[in-house]
Tab-separated table of C-alpha atoms in Angstrom:
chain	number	residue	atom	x	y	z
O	1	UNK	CA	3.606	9.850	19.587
O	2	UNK	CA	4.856	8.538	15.838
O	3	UNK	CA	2.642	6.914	13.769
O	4	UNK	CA	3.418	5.667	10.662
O	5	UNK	CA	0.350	3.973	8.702
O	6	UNK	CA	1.919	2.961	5.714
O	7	UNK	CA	5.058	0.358	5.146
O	8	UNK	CA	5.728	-2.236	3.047
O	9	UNK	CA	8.370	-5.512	3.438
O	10	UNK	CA	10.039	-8.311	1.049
O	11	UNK	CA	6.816	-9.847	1.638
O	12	UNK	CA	5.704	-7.615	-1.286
O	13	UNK	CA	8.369	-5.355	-3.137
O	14	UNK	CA	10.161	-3.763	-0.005
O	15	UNK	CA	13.477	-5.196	0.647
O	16	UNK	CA	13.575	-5.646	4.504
O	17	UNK	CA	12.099	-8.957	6.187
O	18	UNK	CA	9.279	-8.090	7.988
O	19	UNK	CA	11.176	-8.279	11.943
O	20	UNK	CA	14.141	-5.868	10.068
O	21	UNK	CA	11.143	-3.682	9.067
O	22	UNK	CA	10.074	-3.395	12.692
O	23	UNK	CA	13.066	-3.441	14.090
O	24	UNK	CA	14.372	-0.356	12.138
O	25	UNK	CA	10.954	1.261	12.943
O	26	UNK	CA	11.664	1.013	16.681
O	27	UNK	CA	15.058	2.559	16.096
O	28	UNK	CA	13.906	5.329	14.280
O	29	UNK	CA	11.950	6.275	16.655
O	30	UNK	CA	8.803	4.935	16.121
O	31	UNK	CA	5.676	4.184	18.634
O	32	UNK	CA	3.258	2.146	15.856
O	33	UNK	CA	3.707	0.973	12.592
O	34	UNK	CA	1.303	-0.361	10.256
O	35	UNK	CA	2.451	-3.193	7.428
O	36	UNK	CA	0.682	-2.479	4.560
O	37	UNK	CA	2.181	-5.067	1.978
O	38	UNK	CA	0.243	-5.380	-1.753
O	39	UNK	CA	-2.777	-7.568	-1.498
O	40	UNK	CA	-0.915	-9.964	0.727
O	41	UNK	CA	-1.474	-10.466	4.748
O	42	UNK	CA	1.332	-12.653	4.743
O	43	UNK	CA	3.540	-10.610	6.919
O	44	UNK	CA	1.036	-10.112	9.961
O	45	UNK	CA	2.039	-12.893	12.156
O	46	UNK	CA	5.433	-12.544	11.887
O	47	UNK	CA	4.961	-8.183	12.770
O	48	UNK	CA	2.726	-8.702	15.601
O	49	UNK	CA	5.508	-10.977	17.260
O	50	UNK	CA	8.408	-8.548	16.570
O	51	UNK	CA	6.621	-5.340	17.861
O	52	UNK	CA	5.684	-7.437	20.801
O	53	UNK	CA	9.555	-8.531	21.432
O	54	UNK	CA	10.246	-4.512	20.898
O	55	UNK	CA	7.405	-2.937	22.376
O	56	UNK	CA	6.080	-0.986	19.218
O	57	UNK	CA	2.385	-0.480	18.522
O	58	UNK	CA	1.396	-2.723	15.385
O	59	UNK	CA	-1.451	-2.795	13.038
O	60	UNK	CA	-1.835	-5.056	10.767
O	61	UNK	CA	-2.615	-3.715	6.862
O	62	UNK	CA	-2.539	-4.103	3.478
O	63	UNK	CA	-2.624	-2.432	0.092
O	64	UNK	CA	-4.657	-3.168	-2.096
O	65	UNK	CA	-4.062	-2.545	-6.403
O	66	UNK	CA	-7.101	-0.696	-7.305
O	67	UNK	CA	-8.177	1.000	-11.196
O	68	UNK	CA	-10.710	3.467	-11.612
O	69	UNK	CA	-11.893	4.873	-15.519
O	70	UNK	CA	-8.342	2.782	-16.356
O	71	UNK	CA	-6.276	5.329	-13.989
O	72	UNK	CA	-4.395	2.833	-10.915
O	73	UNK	CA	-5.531	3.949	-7.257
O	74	UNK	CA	-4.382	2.065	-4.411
O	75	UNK	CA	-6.421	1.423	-1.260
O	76	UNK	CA	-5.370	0.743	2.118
O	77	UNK	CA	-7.189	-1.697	4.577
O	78	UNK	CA	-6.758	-1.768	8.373
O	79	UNK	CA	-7.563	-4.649	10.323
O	80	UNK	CA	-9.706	-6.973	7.570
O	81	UNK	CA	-10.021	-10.808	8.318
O	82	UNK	CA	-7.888	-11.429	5.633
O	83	UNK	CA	-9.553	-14.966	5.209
O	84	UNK	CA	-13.099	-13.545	4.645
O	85	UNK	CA	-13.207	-15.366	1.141
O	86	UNK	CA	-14.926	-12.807	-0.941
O	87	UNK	CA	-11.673	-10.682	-0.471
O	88	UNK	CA	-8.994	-13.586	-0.265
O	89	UNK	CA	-9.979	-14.607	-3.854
O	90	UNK	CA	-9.817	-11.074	-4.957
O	91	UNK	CA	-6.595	-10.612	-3.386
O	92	UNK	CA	-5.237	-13.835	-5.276
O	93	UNK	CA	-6.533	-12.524	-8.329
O	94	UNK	CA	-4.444	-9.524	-8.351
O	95	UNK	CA	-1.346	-11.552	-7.090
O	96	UNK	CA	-1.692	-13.910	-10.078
O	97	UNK	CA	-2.170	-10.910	-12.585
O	98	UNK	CA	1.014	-9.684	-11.324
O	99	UNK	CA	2.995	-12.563	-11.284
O	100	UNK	CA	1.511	-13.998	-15.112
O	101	UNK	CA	2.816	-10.713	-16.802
O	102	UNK	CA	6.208	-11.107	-15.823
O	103	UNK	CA	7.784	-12.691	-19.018
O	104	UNK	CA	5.411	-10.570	-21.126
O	105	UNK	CA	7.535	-7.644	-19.231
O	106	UNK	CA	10.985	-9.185	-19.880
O	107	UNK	CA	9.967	-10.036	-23.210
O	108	UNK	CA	9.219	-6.054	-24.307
O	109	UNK	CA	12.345	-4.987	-22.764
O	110	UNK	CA	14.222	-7.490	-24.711
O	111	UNK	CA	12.513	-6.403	-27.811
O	112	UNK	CA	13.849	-2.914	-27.122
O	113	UNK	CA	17.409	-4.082	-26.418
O	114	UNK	CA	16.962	-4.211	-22.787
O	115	UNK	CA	18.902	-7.503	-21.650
O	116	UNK	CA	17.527	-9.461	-18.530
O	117	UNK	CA	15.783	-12.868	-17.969
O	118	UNK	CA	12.829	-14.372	-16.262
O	119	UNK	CA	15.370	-15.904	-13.421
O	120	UNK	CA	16.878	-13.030	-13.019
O	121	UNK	CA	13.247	-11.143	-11.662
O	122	UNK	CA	12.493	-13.694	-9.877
O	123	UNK	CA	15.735	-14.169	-7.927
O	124	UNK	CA	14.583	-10.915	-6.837
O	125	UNK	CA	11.558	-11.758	-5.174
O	126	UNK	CA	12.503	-13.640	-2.461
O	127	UNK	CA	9.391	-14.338	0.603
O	128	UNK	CA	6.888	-12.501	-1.755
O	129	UNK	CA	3.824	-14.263	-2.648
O	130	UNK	CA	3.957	-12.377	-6.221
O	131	UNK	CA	6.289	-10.989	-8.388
O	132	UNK	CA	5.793	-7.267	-9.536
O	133	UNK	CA	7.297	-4.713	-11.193
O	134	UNK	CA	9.653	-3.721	-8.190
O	135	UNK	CA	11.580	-7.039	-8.887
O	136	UNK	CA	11.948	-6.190	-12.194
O	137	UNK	CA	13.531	-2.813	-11.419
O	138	UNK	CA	15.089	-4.463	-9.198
O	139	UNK	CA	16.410	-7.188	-11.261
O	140	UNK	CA	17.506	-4.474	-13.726
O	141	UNK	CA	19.776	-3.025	-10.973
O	142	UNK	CA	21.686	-6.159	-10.125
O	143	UNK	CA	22.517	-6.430	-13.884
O	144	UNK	CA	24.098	-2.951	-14.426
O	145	UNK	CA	21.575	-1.822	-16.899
O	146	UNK	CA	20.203	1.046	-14.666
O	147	UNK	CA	21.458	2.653	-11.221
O	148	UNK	CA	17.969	2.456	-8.880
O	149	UNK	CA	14.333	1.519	-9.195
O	150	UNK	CA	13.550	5.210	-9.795
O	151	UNK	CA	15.469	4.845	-12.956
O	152	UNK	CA	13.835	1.738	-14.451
O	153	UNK	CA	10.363	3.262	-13.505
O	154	UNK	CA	11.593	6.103	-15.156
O	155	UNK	CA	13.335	4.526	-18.392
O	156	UNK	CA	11.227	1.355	-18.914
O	157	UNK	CA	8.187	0.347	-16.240
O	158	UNK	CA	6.061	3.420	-15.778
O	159	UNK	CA	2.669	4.036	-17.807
O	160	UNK	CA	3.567	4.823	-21.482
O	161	UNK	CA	7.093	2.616	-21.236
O	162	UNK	CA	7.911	-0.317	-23.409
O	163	UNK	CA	8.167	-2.765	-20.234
O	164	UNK	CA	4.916	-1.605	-18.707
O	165	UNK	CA	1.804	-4.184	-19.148
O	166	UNK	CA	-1.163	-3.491	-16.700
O	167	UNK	CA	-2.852	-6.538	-14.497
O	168	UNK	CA	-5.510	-6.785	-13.117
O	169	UNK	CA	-7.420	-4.441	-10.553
O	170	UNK	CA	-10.059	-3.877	-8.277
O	171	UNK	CA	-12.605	-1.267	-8.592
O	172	UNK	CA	-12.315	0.885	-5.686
O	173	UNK	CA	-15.751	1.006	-4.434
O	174	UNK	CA	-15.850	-3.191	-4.919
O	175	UNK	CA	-12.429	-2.849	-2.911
O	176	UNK	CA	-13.806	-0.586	-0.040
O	177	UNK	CA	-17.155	-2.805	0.321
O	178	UNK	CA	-14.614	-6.116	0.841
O	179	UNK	CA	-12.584	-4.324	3.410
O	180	UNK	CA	-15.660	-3.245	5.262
O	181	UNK	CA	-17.434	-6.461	4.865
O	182	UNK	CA	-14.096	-7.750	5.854
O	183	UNK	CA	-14.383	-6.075	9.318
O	184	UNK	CA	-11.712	-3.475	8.075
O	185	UNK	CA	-11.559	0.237	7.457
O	186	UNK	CA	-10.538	1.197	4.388
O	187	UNK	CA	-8.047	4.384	3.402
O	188	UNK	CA	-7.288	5.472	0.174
O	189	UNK	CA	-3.843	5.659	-0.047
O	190	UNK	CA	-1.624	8.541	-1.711
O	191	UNK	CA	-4.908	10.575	-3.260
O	192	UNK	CA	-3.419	12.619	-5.300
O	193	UNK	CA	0.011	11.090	-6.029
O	194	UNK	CA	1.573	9.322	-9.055
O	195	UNK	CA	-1.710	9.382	-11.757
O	196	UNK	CA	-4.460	9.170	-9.223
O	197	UNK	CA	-4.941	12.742	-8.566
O	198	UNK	CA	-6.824	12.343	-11.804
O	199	UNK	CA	-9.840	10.539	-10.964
O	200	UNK	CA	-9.359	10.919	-6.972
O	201	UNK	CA	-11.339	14.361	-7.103
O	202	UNK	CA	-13.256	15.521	-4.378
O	203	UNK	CA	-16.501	14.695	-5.760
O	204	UNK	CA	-15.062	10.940	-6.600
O	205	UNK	CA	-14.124	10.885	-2.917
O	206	UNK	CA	-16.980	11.984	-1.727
O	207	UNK	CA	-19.407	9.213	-3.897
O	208	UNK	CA	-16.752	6.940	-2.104
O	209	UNK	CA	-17.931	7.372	1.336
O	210	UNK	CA	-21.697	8.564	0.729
O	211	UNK	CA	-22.280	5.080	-1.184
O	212	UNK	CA	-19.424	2.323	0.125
O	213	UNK	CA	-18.499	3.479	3.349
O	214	UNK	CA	-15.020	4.942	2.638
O	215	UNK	CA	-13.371	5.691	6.303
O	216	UNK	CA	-10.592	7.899	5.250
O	217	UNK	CA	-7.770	9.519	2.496
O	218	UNK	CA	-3.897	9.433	3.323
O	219	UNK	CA	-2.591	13.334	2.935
O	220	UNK	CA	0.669	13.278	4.276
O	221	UNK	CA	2.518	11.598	1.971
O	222	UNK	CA	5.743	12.238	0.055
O	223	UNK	CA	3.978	12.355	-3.003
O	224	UNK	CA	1.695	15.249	-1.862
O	225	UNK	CA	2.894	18.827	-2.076
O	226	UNK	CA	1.950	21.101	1.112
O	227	UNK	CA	-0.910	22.536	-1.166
O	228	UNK	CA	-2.186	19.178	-1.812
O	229	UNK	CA	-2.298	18.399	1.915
O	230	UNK	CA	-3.883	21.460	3.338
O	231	UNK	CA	-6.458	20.928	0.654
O	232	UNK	CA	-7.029	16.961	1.288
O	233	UNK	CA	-7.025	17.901	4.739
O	234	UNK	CA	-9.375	20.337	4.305
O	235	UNK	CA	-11.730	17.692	2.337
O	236	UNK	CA	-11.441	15.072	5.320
O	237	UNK	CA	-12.807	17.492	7.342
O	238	UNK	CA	-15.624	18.432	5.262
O	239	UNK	CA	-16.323	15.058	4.388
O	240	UNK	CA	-15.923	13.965	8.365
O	241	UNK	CA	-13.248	11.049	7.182
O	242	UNK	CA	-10.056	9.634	8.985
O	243	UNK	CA	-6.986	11.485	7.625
O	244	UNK	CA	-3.259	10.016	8.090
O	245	UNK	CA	-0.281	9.938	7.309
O	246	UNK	CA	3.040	7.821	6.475
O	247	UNK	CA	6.162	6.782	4.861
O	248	UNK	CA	5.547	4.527	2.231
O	249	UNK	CA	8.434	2.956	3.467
O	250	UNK	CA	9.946	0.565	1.129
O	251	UNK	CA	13.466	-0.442	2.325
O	252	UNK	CA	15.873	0.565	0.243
O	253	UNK	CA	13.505	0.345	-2.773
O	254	UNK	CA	12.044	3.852	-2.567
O	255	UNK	CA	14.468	6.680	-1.735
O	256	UNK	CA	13.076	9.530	0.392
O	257	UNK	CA	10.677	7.700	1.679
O	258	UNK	CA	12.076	7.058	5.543
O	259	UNK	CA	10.229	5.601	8.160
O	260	UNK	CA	7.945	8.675	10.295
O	261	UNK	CA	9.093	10.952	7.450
O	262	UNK	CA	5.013	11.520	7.535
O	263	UNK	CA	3.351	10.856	10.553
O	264	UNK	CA	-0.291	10.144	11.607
O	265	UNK	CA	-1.462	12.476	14.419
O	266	UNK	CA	-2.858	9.991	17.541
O	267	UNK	CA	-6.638	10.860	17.139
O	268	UNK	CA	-6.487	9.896	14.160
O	269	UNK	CA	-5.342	6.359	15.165
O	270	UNK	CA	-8.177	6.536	17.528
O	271	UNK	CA	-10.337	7.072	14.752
O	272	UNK	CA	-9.362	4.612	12.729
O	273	UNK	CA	-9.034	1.816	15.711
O	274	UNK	CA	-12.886	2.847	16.829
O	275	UNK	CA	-14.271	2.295	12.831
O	276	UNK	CA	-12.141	-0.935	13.255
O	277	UNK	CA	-14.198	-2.065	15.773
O	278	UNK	CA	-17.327	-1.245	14.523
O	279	UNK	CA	-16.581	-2.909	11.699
O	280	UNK	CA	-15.652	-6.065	13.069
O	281	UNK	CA	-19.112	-5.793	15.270
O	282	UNK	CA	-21.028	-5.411	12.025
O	283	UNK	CA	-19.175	-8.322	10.549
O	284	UNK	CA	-19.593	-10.886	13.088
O	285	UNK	CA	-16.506	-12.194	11.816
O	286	UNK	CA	-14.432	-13.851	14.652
O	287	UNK	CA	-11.334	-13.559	12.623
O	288	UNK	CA	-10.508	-10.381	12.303
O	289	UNK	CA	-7.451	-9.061	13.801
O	290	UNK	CA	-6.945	-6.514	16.597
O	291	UNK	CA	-4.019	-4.039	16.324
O	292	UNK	CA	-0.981	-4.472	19.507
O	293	UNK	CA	-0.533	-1.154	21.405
O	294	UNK	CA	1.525	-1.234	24.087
C-alpha cells in the first residue's frame, strides 16, 4: 500500500489543480494521498470528489507556517474542522501576512536590479487564496531572469537574500493546540529539513508532545538524509509518536520531489486515522472531516 501524507496544489504554491493532483497520484501508483496546502482547506471538497471518481484513499490536510526562537517550522494537520474559528482566523492571519509583503518583495528585488512587477506575481497565483513566495519565483521564471524556483530561492528569496521579508507565524505549540482543539492530529512536517533542524531537537520535540499533545514528526522526507531518518525514527519510537512519510509534492514547482518518492507505512495511517478520531470525540465538533478510503 502507498501512502503519501504530504502534497500540495495551485490552491497554495503547487502548480497542478487539485483533480490533476489526484489524478496524477492515481497514475503513479498511489493508494491515498493527503492535500496538505499552506494554511488553506480550500482544496478539500474538490479532492474528496476526485479520489472518489478514481478510487484513491484521501485525507484531507493542511500545512500550517509555523516560527519558533525566529527559526520557520511547518506543521501538518490531519483532519481539523477547518471552520473551528480559533484556527480559521489564525489561518487568515498568515494568508494575509503572505499576501501584504508581496510588493515589499518586488520592491527589494528592484532595488537590487532585479526587474519584475506586482502583476506579474500575481498572474502567477491563479486559485490560491494567498500569494507567497513560490509565485514570486515563479513569476521570476516566466520573465527570463532565472531558470527554476530552486534558483530564485537560491539567488534572491531564501533567509539572508535581498527579496526575502518574513510574515507572520504561528508558534508551534499555539499551532498544535488549534489542530487538536480542531479535532485534528497534528505532524510536524520536515523536522530537520531546510533551517528547522535547528530548534526541532529532540528535547524541543519532546516538550511538544509532553505539554500540547503533538501526535507525530514526518522522517521520510527528501530533505532528510538516511542518518536523519533512522535517528527521527528512532525518536518516534521513544517518544511513542506517529511517524510518516511523503513527497512534498509540488507539481512542477519542486524538482525531486515525485509523488510516493517517500511513503508512509499503513500502520502508521492507522495511527494517525485512530488519534483522528479521538480527537474529533474530544472536540464534539460535528464538522470535522473524515478521510475516504476505499
Amino acid at each position: 500500500m502507498r501512502i503519501d501524507l504530504h502534497t500540495h496544489s495551485n490552491r497554495s504554491d503547487g502548480t497542478d489543480p487539485v483533480p490533476v493532483l489526484i489524478r496524477h497520484a492515481h497514475e503513479a501508483g498511489l493508494d491515498v494521498i493527503a492535500l496538505t496546502d499552506h494554511d488553506t482547506a480550500d482544496g478539500w471538497v474538490e479532492g474528496r470528489q476526485a479520489a472518489e471518481e478514481l478510487g484513491i484513499g484521501f485525507v484531507p490536510g493542511l500545512e500550517i507556517s509555523c516560527k519558533l526562537n525566529g527559526i520557520s517550522v511547518h506543521l501538518l494537520g490531519y483532519l481539523p474542522d477547518p471552520s473551528y474559528a480559533p484556527l480559521a482566523k489564525d489561518l487568515r492571519i498568515v494568508r494575509e501576512g503572505r499576501t501584504d509583503r508581496i510588493p515589499t518583495i518586488v520592491a527589494r528585488l528592484n532595488s537590487i536590479g532585479v526587474p519584475l512587477t506586482v502583476g506579474e506575481v500575481l498572474a502567477q497565483a491563479t486559485g490560491t487564496p494567498s500569494v507567497g513566495r513560490p509565485h514570486v519565483a515563479d513569476a521570476l521564471v516566466a520573465n527570463g531572469t532565472v531558470a527554476n524556483r530552486t534558483e530564485a530561492f537560491d539567488k534572491y528569496l531564501a533567509d539572508g537574500r535581498a527579496g526575502h521579508v518574513p510574515h507572520y507565524a504561528l508558534e508551534p505549540g499555539h499551532a498544535i493546540d488549534l489542530v487538536r482543539e480542531a479535532g485534528g492530529v497534528p505532524v510536524i512536517a520536515h523536522p530537520w529539513g531546510r533551517s528547522s533542524y535547528k530548534v526541532m531537537t529532540e528535547d524541543t520535540l519532546g516538550r511538544l508532545v509532553e505539554d500540547h499533545g503533538l501526535a507525530g514528526i514526518e522522517v521520510d522526507h527528501q530533505d532528510h538524509s538516511p542518518e536523519s531518518r533512522e535517528a527521527l525514527r528512532a525518536i518516534a519510537r521513544n517518544l511513542g509518536i506517529i511517524y510518516t512519510g511523503s513527497s512534498d509534492h509540488h507539481g512542477a514547482g519542486k524538482i525531486d520531489h515525485d509523488l510516493g518518492v517517500n511513503s508512509t507505512e499503513p500502520e502508521q495511517l492507522d495511527r494517525l486515522l485512530e488519534t483522528a478520531k479521538a480527537n474529533a470525540a474530544a472536540s464534539n465538533d460535528a464538522a470535522v472531516p473524515e478521510a475516504y478510503l476505499p
